[in-house]
Each structure stands twice: as C-alpha cells, then as structure tokens.
PDB file of C-alpha atoms in Angstrom:
ATOM      1  CA  MET I   1       0.000   0.000   0.000  1.00  0.00           C
ATOM      2  CA  VAL I   2       1.378   3.383  -1.068  1.00  0.00           C
ATOM      3  CA  ALA I   3       0.581   6.414   1.118  1.00  0.00           C
ATOM      4  CA  PRO I   4      -1.159   9.259  -0.771  1.00  0.00           C
ATOM      5  CA  PRO I   5       0.510  12.658  -1.269  1.00  0.00           C
ATOM      6  CA  ASP I   6       0.022  14.965   1.721  1.00  0.00           C
ATOM      7  CA  ASN I   7      -1.318  17.788  -0.444  1.00  0.00           C
ATOM      8  CA  ASP I   8      -4.141  15.737  -2.007  1.00  0.00           C
ATOM      9  CA  VAL I   9      -7.444  15.870  -0.149  1.00  0.00           C
ATOM     10  CA  LEU I  10      -8.740  13.011  -2.318  1.00  0.00           C
ATOM     11  CA  TRP I  11      -6.560  10.343  -3.886  1.00  0.00           C
ATOM     12  CA  ALA I  12      -7.294   7.101  -5.681  1.00  0.00           C
ATOM     13  CA  ARG I  13      -5.042   4.403  -7.085  1.00  0.00           C
ATOM     14  CA  GLY I  14      -5.785   1.513  -9.444  1.00  0.00           C
ATOM     15  CA  LEU I  15      -9.579   1.548  -9.229  1.00  0.00           C
ATOM     16  CA  HIS I  16     -11.341  -1.363 -10.915  1.00  0.00           C
ATOM     17  CA  HIS I  17     -15.056  -2.095 -10.984  1.00  0.00           C
ATOM     18  CA  THR I  18     -17.322  -4.272 -13.099  1.00  0.00           C
ATOM     19  CA  TYR I  19     -21.057  -4.709 -13.539  1.00  0.00           C
ATOM     20  CA  GLY I  20     -21.477  -8.348 -14.402  1.00  0.00           C
ATOM     21  CA  SER I  21     -19.153  -8.941 -17.330  1.00  0.00           C
ATOM     22  CA  THR I  22     -18.921  -5.238 -18.212  1.00  0.00           C
ATOM     23  CA  SER I  23     -15.867  -3.353 -17.001  1.00  0.00           C
ATOM     24  CA  ALA I  24     -16.813   0.136 -15.756  1.00  0.00           C
ATOM     25  CA  LEU I  25     -13.408   1.172 -14.357  1.00  0.00           C
ATOM     26  CA  THR I  26     -10.022  -0.238 -15.302  1.00  0.00           C
ATOM     27  CA  GLY I  27      -7.035   0.912 -13.253  1.00  0.00           C
ATOM     28  CA  VAL I  28      -8.105   4.533 -12.771  1.00  0.00           C
ATOM     29  CA  SER I  29      -5.836   6.693 -10.572  1.00  0.00           C
ATOM     30  CA  LEU I  30      -6.136  10.373  -9.698  1.00  0.00           C
ATOM     31  CA  GLY I  31      -5.450  13.001  -7.064  1.00  0.00           C
ATOM     32  CA  VAL I  32      -7.400  16.144  -6.193  1.00  0.00           C
ATOM     33  CA  ARG I  33      -6.061  19.030  -4.114  1.00  0.00           C
ATOM     34  CA  GLU I  34      -8.029  20.932  -1.503  1.00  0.00           C
ATOM     35  CA  GLY I  35     -10.161  23.626  -3.110  1.00  0.00           C
ATOM     36  CA  GLU I  36      -9.540  22.330  -6.629  1.00  0.00           C
ATOM     37  CA  ILE I  37     -12.364  21.923  -9.139  1.00  0.00           C
ATOM     38  CA  LEU I  38     -11.682  18.822 -11.214  1.00  0.00           C
ATOM     39  CA  ALA I  39     -13.805  17.946 -14.253  1.00  0.00           C
ATOM     40  CA  VAL I  40     -14.090  14.279 -15.202  1.00  0.00           C
ATOM     41  CA  THR I  41     -14.980  14.237 -18.885  1.00  0.00           C
ATOM     42  CA  GLY I  42     -15.943  11.570 -21.365  1.00  0.00           C
ATOM     43  CA  PRO I  43     -18.925  10.318 -23.367  1.00  0.00           C
ATOM     44  CA  ARG I  44     -21.888   8.634 -21.757  1.00  0.00           C
ATOM     45  CA  GLY I  45     -20.959   5.161 -20.564  1.00  0.00           C
ATOM     46  CA  SER I  46     -17.288   6.059 -20.090  1.00  0.00           C
ATOM     47  CA  GLY I  47     -17.301   5.354 -16.327  1.00  0.00           C
ATOM     48  CA  LYS I  48     -17.728   8.884 -14.949  1.00  0.00           C
ATOM     49  CA  THR I  49     -20.654   8.075 -12.648  1.00  0.00           C
ATOM     50  CA  THR I  50     -19.025   4.873 -11.407  1.00  0.00           C
ATOM     51  CA  LEU I  51     -15.844   6.776 -10.599  1.00  0.00           C
ATOM     52  CA  LEU I  52     -17.730   9.436  -8.618  1.00  0.00           C
ATOM     53  CA  THR I  53     -19.793   6.879  -6.696  1.00  0.00           C
ATOM     54  CA  CYS I  54     -16.603   5.020  -5.758  1.00  0.00           C
ATOM     55  CA  LEU I  55     -14.739   8.174  -4.712  1.00  0.00           C
ATOM     56  CA  SER I  56     -17.707   9.331  -2.603  1.00  0.00           C
ATOM     57  CA  GLY I  57     -18.005   6.032  -0.747  1.00  0.00           C
ATOM     58  CA  GLN I  58     -21.376   5.071  -2.200  1.00  0.00           C
ATOM     59  CA  LEU I  59     -19.855   2.120  -4.030  1.00  0.00           C
ATOM     60  CA  ALA I  60     -16.918  -0.018  -2.938  1.00  0.00           C
ATOM     61  CA  PRO I  61     -14.573  -0.663  -5.891  1.00  0.00           C
ATOM     62  CA  ALA I  62     -13.691  -4.248  -6.698  1.00  0.00           C
ATOM     63  CA  GLU I  63      -9.989  -3.312  -6.496  1.00  0.00           C
ATOM     64  CA  GLY I  64      -7.951  -0.252  -5.643  1.00  0.00           C
ATOM     65  CA  GLU I  65      -7.485   2.347  -2.934  1.00  0.00           C
ATOM     66  CA  ILE I  66      -9.333   5.565  -2.111  1.00  0.00           C
ATOM     67  CA  TRP I  67      -7.961   8.025   0.451  1.00  0.00           C
ATOM     68  CA  PHE I  68      -9.579  11.118   1.930  1.00  0.00           C
ATOM     69  CA  ASN I  69      -7.370  13.439   3.997  1.00  0.00           C
ATOM     70  CA  SER I  70      -4.747  10.664   4.085  1.00  0.00           C
ATOM     71  CA  ALA I  71      -7.245   8.226   5.661  1.00  0.00           C
ATOM     72  CA  PRO I  72      -8.350   5.098   3.748  1.00  0.00           C
ATOM     73  CA  VAL I  73     -11.960   5.103   2.548  1.00  0.00           C
ATOM     74  CA  HIS I  74     -11.765   1.715   0.831  1.00  0.00           C
ATOM     75  CA  THR I  75     -11.348  -0.107   4.164  1.00  0.00           C
ATOM     76  CA  LEU I  76     -14.273   1.607   5.939  1.00  0.00           C
ATOM     77  CA  SER I  77     -17.429  -0.271   6.852  1.00  0.00           C
ATOM     78  CA  SER I  78     -20.680   0.699   5.135  1.00  0.00           C
ATOM     79  CA  PRO I  79     -21.987   2.663   8.186  1.00  0.00           C
ATOM     80  CA  SER I  80     -18.662   4.544   8.423  1.00  0.00           C
ATOM     81  CA  ARG I  81     -18.856   5.477   4.753  1.00  0.00           C
ATOM     82  CA  GLU I  82     -22.415   6.728   5.270  1.00  0.00           C
ATOM     83  CA  ARG I  83     -21.229   8.909   8.130  1.00  0.00           C
ATOM     84  CA  LEU I  84     -18.401  10.246   5.989  1.00  0.00           C
ATOM     85  CA  ARG I  85     -20.856  11.193   3.266  1.00  0.00           C
ATOM     86  CA  LEU I  86     -23.085  13.001   5.748  1.00  0.00           C
ATOM     87  CA  ASP I  87     -20.294  14.866   7.533  1.00  0.00           C
ATOM     88  CA  ARG I  88     -17.747  15.584   4.797  1.00  0.00           C
ATOM     89  CA  PHE I  89     -19.152  14.934   1.327  1.00  0.00           C
ATOM     90  CA  GLY I  90     -21.888  16.462  -0.795  1.00  0.00           C
ATOM     91  CA  TRP I  91     -23.598  14.993  -3.849  1.00  0.00           C
ATOM     92  CA  ILE I  92     -25.501  16.508  -6.764  1.00  0.00           C
ATOM     93  CA  ASP I  93     -27.151  13.953  -9.036  1.00  0.00           C
ATOM     94  CA  THR I  94     -28.101  14.224 -12.685  1.00  0.00           C
ATOM     95  CA  GLN I  95     -31.737  14.228 -11.579  1.00  0.00           C
ATOM     96  CA  PRO I  96     -32.764  16.024  -8.366  1.00  0.00           C
ATOM     97  CA  GLN I  97     -33.408  13.572  -5.537  1.00  0.00           C
ATOM     98  CA  LEU I  98     -35.664  15.619  -3.255  1.00  0.00           C
ATOM     99  CA  VAL I  99     -37.944  14.416  -0.463  1.00  0.00           C
ATOM    100  CA  PRO I 100     -41.451  14.979  -1.891  1.00  0.00           C
ATOM    101  CA  GLU I 101     -43.068  15.612   1.505  1.00  0.00           C
ATOM    102  CA  LEU I 102     -40.666  18.443   2.388  1.00  0.00           C
ATOM    103  CA  THR I 103     -40.689  22.021   1.122  1.00  0.00           C
ATOM    104  CA  ALA I 104     -37.764  23.448  -0.832  1.00  0.00           C
ATOM    105  CA  TRP I 105     -36.210  25.064   2.247  1.00  0.00           C
ATOM    106  CA  GLU I 106     -36.708  21.900   4.311  1.00  0.00           C
ATOM    107  CA  ASN I 107     -35.007  19.818   1.596  1.00  0.00           C
ATOM    108  CA  THR I 108     -32.137  22.292   1.490  1.00  0.00           C
ATOM    109  CA  ALA I 109     -31.764  22.326   5.273  1.00  0.00           C
ATOM    110  CA  LEU I 110     -32.025  18.541   5.663  1.00  0.00           C
ATOM    111  CA  PRO I 111     -28.274  17.712   5.734  1.00  0.00           C
ATOM    112  CA  LEU I 112     -27.717  20.437   8.335  1.00  0.00           C
ATOM    113  CA  LEU I 113     -30.576  19.184  10.495  1.00  0.00           C
ATOM    114  CA  LEU I 114     -29.239  15.623  10.283  1.00  0.00           C
ATOM    115  CA  ARG I 115     -25.892  16.920  11.555  1.00  0.00           C
ATOM    116  CA  GLY I 116     -27.605  18.489  14.569  1.00  0.00           C
ATOM    117  CA  THR I 117     -27.789  22.120  13.449  1.00  0.00           C
ATOM    118  CA  GLY I 118     -30.637  24.037  15.107  1.00  0.00           C
ATOM    119  CA  ASN I 119     -33.797  24.590  13.092  1.00  0.00           C
ATOM    120  CA  ARG I 120     -33.482  28.392  12.928  1.00  0.00           C
ATOM    121  CA  ALA I 121     -29.833  28.344  11.838  1.00  0.00           C
ATOM    122  CA  ALA I 122     -30.486  25.576   9.294  1.00  0.00           C
ATOM    123  CA  ARG I 123     -33.409  27.482   7.814  1.00  0.00           C
ATOM    124  CA  HIS I 124     -31.403  30.712   7.605  1.00  0.00           C
ATOM    125  CA  THR I 125     -28.574  28.948   5.737  1.00  0.00           C
ATOM    126  CA  ALA I 126     -31.026  27.148   3.458  1.00  0.00           C
ATOM    127  CA  MET I 127     -32.748  30.411   2.532  1.00  0.00           C
ATOM    128  CA  GLU I 128     -29.413  32.085   1.742  1.00  0.00           C
ATOM    129  CA  TRP I 129     -28.500  29.359  -0.738  1.00  0.00           C
ATOM    130  CA  LEU I 130     -31.943  29.212  -2.313  1.00  0.00           C
ATOM    131  CA  ASP I 131     -31.718  32.959  -2.900  1.00  0.00           C
ATOM    132  CA  ARG I 132     -28.224  32.629  -4.413  1.00  0.00           C
ATOM    133  CA  LEU I 133     -29.595  30.068  -6.854  1.00  0.00           C
ATOM    134  CA  ASP I 134     -32.620  32.210  -7.713  1.00  0.00           C
ATOM    135  CA  VAL I 135     -35.234  29.908  -6.184  1.00  0.00           C
ATOM    136  CA  GLY I 136     -35.854  31.723  -2.900  1.00  0.00           C
ATOM    137  CA  MET I 137     -39.418  32.402  -4.004  1.00  0.00           C
ATOM    138  CA  CYS I 138     -40.002  28.636  -4.067  1.00  0.00           C
ATOM    139  CA  ALA I 139     -38.915  28.043  -0.473  1.00  0.00           C
ATOM    140  CA  ARG I 140     -42.363  27.020   0.780  1.00  0.00           C
ATOM    141  CA  ARG I 141     -43.257  24.858  -2.196  1.00  0.00           C
ATOM    142  CA  ARG I 142     -42.906  21.096  -2.286  1.00  0.00           C
ATOM    143  CA  PRO I 143     -41.027  19.456  -5.190  1.00  0.00           C
ATOM    144  CA  GLY I 144     -44.252  18.499  -6.947  1.00  0.00           C
ATOM    145  CA  ARG I 145     -45.024  22.204  -7.436  1.00  0.00           C
ATOM    146  CA  LEU I 146     -41.608  23.016  -8.912  1.00  0.00           C
ATOM    147  CA  ASP I 147     -40.446  22.642 -12.489  1.00  0.00           C
ATOM    148  CA  GLN I 148     -37.396  20.543 -13.353  1.00  0.00           C
ATOM    149  CA  SER I 149     -35.006  23.491 -13.368  1.00  0.00           C
ATOM    150  CA  GLN I 150     -36.221  24.697  -9.968  1.00  0.00           C
ATOM    151  CA  ARG I 151     -35.911  21.221  -8.456  1.00  0.00           C
ATOM    152  CA  GLN I 152     -32.330  20.912  -9.677  1.00  0.00           C
ATOM    153  CA  ARG I 153     -31.436  24.318  -8.249  1.00  0.00           C
ATOM    154  CA  VAL I 154     -32.873  23.245  -4.885  1.00  0.00           C
ATOM    155  CA  ALA I 155     -30.775  20.068  -5.032  1.00  0.00           C
ATOM    156  CA  ILE I 156     -27.654  22.146  -5.721  1.00  0.00           C
ATOM    157  CA  ALA I 157     -28.541  24.546  -2.894  1.00  0.00           C
ATOM    158  CA  ARG I 158     -28.906  21.550  -0.547  1.00  0.00           C
ATOM    159  CA  ALA I 159     -25.444  20.276  -1.448  1.00  0.00           C
ATOM    160  CA  LEU I 160     -23.807  23.681  -0.974  1.00  0.00           C
ATOM    161  CA  ALA I 161     -25.691  24.594   2.227  1.00  0.00           C
ATOM    162  CA  ALA I 162     -23.941  21.778   4.087  1.00  0.00           C
ATOM    163  CA  THR I 163     -20.528  23.231   3.067  1.00  0.00           C
ATOM    164  CA  PRO I 164     -19.000  19.815   2.357  1.00  0.00           C
ATOM    165  CA  GLN I 165     -15.259  19.389   2.165  1.00  0.00           C
ATOM    166  CA  VAL I 166     -15.676  17.555  -1.147  1.00  0.00           C
ATOM    167  CA  LEU I 167     -18.640  18.015  -3.471  1.00  0.00           C
ATOM    168  CA  PHE I 168     -19.348  15.404  -6.145  1.00  0.00           C
ATOM    169  CA  ALA I 169     -21.509  16.596  -9.029  1.00  0.00           C
ATOM    170  CA  ASP I 170     -22.676  14.069 -11.635  1.00  0.00           C
ATOM    171  CA  GLU I 171     -23.792  15.972 -14.758  1.00  0.00           C
ATOM    172  CA  PRO I 172     -25.494  18.550 -12.497  1.00  0.00           C
ATOM    173  CA  THR I 173     -26.723  20.756 -15.343  1.00  0.00           C
ATOM    174  CA  ALA I 174     -28.250  17.947 -17.423  1.00  0.00           C
ATOM    175  CA  PRO I 175     -31.877  18.952 -16.583  1.00  0.00           C
ATOM    176  CA  LEU I 176     -31.218  22.628 -17.341  1.00  0.00           C
ATOM    177  CA  HIS I 177     -31.208  24.603 -20.570  1.00  0.00           C
ATOM    178  CA  GLN I 178     -27.685  25.474 -21.684  1.00  0.00           C
ATOM    179  CA  ALA I 179     -27.789  29.139 -20.641  1.00  0.00           C
ATOM    180  CA  ASP I 180     -29.311  28.275 -17.248  1.00  0.00           C
ATOM    181  CA  GLY I 181     -26.817  25.466 -16.797  1.00  0.00           C
ATOM    182  CA  ILE I 182     -23.777  27.672 -17.320  1.00  0.00           C
ATOM    183  CA  GLN I 183     -25.195  30.314 -14.962  1.00  0.00           C
ATOM    184  CA  VAL I 184     -25.839  27.723 -12.245  1.00  0.00           C
ATOM    185  CA  LEU I 185     -22.376  26.190 -12.729  1.00  0.00           C
ATOM    186  CA  ARG I 186     -20.775  29.617 -12.359  1.00  0.00           C
ATOM    187  CA  THR I 187     -22.645  30.064  -9.072  1.00  0.00           C
ATOM    188  CA  LEU I 188     -21.559  26.609  -7.945  1.00  0.00           C
ATOM    189  CA  THR I 189     -17.894  27.089  -8.846  1.00  0.00           C
ATOM    190  CA  ALA I 190     -17.765  30.595  -7.350  1.00  0.00           C
ATOM    191  CA  ALA I 191     -19.285  29.277  -4.112  1.00  0.00           C
ATOM    192  CA  ALA I 192     -16.878  26.353  -4.057  1.00  0.00           C
ATOM    193  CA  ARG I 193     -13.857  28.640  -4.463  1.00  0.00           C
ATOM    194  CA  SER I 194     -15.037  31.114  -1.834  1.00  0.00           C
ATOM    195  CA  HIS I 195     -15.654  28.301   0.676  1.00  0.00           C
ATOM    196  CA  ARG I 196     -12.603  26.195  -0.307  1.00  0.00           C
ATOM    197  CA  ILE I 197     -14.819  23.287  -1.329  1.00  0.00           C
ATOM    198  CA  THR I 198     -13.138  20.652  -3.470  1.00  0.00           C
ATOM    199  CA  VAL I 199     -15.339  19.700  -6.437  1.00  0.00           C
ATOM    200  CA  VAL I 200     -15.248  16.586  -8.607  1.00  0.00           C
ATOM    201  CA  LEU I 201     -17.541  17.291 -11.555  1.00  0.00           C
ATOM    202  CA  ALA I 202     -18.583  14.714 -14.142  1.00  0.00           C
ATOM    203  CA  THR I 203     -19.579  16.143 -17.509  1.00  0.00           C
ATOM    204  CA  HIS I 204     -19.529  15.450 -21.238  1.00  0.00           C
ATOM    205  CA  ASP I 205     -19.961  19.173 -21.999  1.00  0.00           C
ATOM    206  CA  SER I 206     -16.744  21.008 -22.881  1.00  0.00           C
ATOM    207  CA  ASP I 207     -18.271  24.379 -21.849  1.00  0.00           C
ATOM    208  CA  VAL I 208     -18.944  22.991 -18.356  1.00  0.00           C
ATOM    209  CA  ALA I 209     -15.475  21.433 -18.137  1.00  0.00           C
ATOM    210  CA  ALA I 210     -13.935  24.796 -19.043  1.00  0.00           C
ATOM    211  CA  LEU I 211     -15.154  26.192 -15.697  1.00  0.00           C
ATOM    212  CA  ALA I 212     -12.952  23.707 -13.813  1.00  0.00           C
ATOM    213  CA  ASP I 213      -9.309  24.181 -12.824  1.00  0.00           C
ATOM    214  CA  ARG I 214      -8.284  20.935 -14.469  1.00  0.00           C
ATOM    215  CA  SER I 215      -9.852  18.026 -16.313  1.00  0.00           C
ATOM    216  CA  ILE I 216      -9.219  14.334 -16.826  1.00  0.00           C
ATOM    217  CA  ALA I 217     -10.826  12.188 -19.497  1.00  0.00           C
ATOM    218  CA  LEU I 218     -12.294   8.687 -19.340  1.00  0.00           C
ATOM    219  CA  LEU I 219     -13.108   6.339 -22.184  1.00  0.00           C
ATOM    220  CA  ASP I 220     -14.451   2.831 -21.620  1.00  0.00           C
ATOM    221  CA  GLY I 221     -13.470   3.033 -17.956  1.00  0.00           C
ATOM    222  CA  ARG I 222      -9.858   4.069 -18.553  1.00  0.00           C
ATOM    223  CA  ARG I 223      -8.057   7.388 -18.237  1.00  0.00           C
ATOM    224  CA  THR I 224      -7.133   8.576 -21.684  1.00  0.00           C
ATOM    225  CA  SER I 225      -5.717  12.065 -21.149  1.00  0.00           C
ATOM    226  CA  ALA I 226      -5.366  14.936 -18.702  1.00  0.00           C
ATOM    227  CA  SER I 227      -5.434  18.648 -19.341  1.00  0.00           C
ATOM    228  CA  ALA I 228      -5.587  21.995 -17.623  1.00  0.00           C
ATOM    229  CA  ALA I 229      -8.883  23.807 -18.158  1.00  0.00           C
ATOM    230  CA  THR I 230      -9.237  27.551 -18.517  1.00  0.00           C
ATOM    231  CA  GLY I 231      -8.169  28.160 -14.942  1.00  0.00           C
ATOM    232  CA  GLY I 232      -5.510  25.438 -14.865  1.00  0.00           C
ATOM    233  CA  THR I 233      -1.810  25.861 -14.221  1.00  0.00           C
ATOM    234  CA  PRO I 234       1.332  24.166 -15.546  1.00  0.00           C
ATOM    235  CA  GLU I 235       1.747  22.648 -12.091  1.00  0.00           C
ATOM    236  CA  ALA I 236      -1.703  21.092 -12.357  1.00  0.00           C
ATOM    237  CA  GLU I 237      -0.856  19.679 -15.787  1.00  0.00           C
ATOM    238  CA  SER I 238       2.342  18.175 -14.403  1.00  0.00           C
ATOM    239  CA  ARG I 239       0.472  16.519 -11.500  1.00  0.00           C
ATOM    240  CA  ALA I 240      -2.087  15.127 -13.907  1.00  0.00           C
ATOM    241  CA  ALA I 241       0.591  13.615 -16.126  1.00  0.00           C
ATOM    242  CA  CYS I 242       2.318  12.041 -13.127  1.00  0.00           C
ATOM    243  CA  SER I 243      -0.892  10.480 -11.846  1.00  0.00           C
ATOM    244  CA  LEU I 244      -1.505   8.901 -15.271  1.00  0.00           C
ATOM    245  CA  SER I 245       1.735   7.020 -14.905  1.00  0.00           C
ATOM    246  CA  VAL I 246       0.968   5.674 -11.412  1.00  0.00           C
TER     247      VAL I 246
END
C-alpha cells in the first residue's frame, strides 16, 4: 500500500469495478487538491458516474485504494462510509433527488438538520442558498409544485448549504437549458472557491469542463488524457501527467 501525497485531499489508485461482465473502471488513478475543481470528462458510458460513486463512498470498488485526507476510505465499513458522506461529502445527481413531503427550504436544510444544526440556523442557511440560486421564491413549495429546473437548483442549494469538504456533481446541469446550466455552474464554482470546497464534476460538456481548474478524461473506464482547463496551471498539468503514470 502506497501512502497518498500529503497535499491531495482526495486520492485514488488503481480503481477497478465491473457490472457483471462489463468493465466500468479499469485501473483509474487520480489526485485532487483541496479547493480544486476537477472535471471528469468523457462520453456517456465512459465510467464517470461509477468513478464518482466510488470516490464518494457510495460504491466499494472491486480493487484499488481511495484516500480522503490521508485516511483510507476503501477499508471503511458501510456505516462509516455513510457517516463520511453526511459529515464531509456532498452529492448533486443528474436528476434532483428531493424528499417529496418536504418544502424546498426543508429539503435544502435537511443535511444540516441531520448533523444536529438548530432549526433556525439551518433554515437561515437554506434560505441564503436558495436565494443565491434564484429559487428563494419557491422556499415554501414542495417538489411536486416546482419545475425541473427549480428542483435541480434546490438540489444544488442543498449540497452547498452543508458546506462539504468535497462536493461530487454528476452531470449537475443535465436537466437545465444550456444558458441556465452555465449560470448555475458559475454560481456553484464561485461558491466552491469562496468556501474552499473541493469539487469533482462529471460532464460530457466542454463548456462545463472549461469552468474547472483541471480536467481528466475517461473512455471505456480508462483514463485517456489529462489537461488543464481555462483556470488550470502548468503545475496542475504536471500533476495530472504524473498520476496517469501511477
């Protein structure tokens, strides 16, 4: 077992996973620094979702190591991984997964309430994020009374309200029109940078990937390339190239 680099908040080595006879990940390795926004690109079916679910502890890889803050995630029990997701990780799905019986603000505040935050403080934080994502007027509505775009914005507000250390976003703008999607992603990335939230973002859209600091590409479950995005640096490119050779 090789210890991860000290400056990587999230690090994975040699991840393999299969669904039946289909290989979803084949030897994928990567490292993500604190506060970095990393785009995982590739066509549909390339393994992006499987990689994010493994990194976030939702799915245990068949082989390989995953480390968070230099602590092994791959050896944790299922309840310990659930606690890690509640306390440290955030998740935005392709489709909004909201509790239908709760209002928009209650859905947004839910992770905070589960952590033990008081009702008033949780509601205040939830309302701030709903306003930032232009759905504050929907705070008292339940998901059934919201359109698809509004539901997705509430789901994004919920993920950001908890201020996770690492936020995983799986095609988060898929339900949105292109202009709305870019606007929401700019809000998300600006919030992540201001709060030092590390983001791992899966996308097949080059315009979305351009908002990240760096990108890696998957094809048929394998890493195929690495590149700095618009905000990337030569140092980031060098780290990406090194991790490909691990």
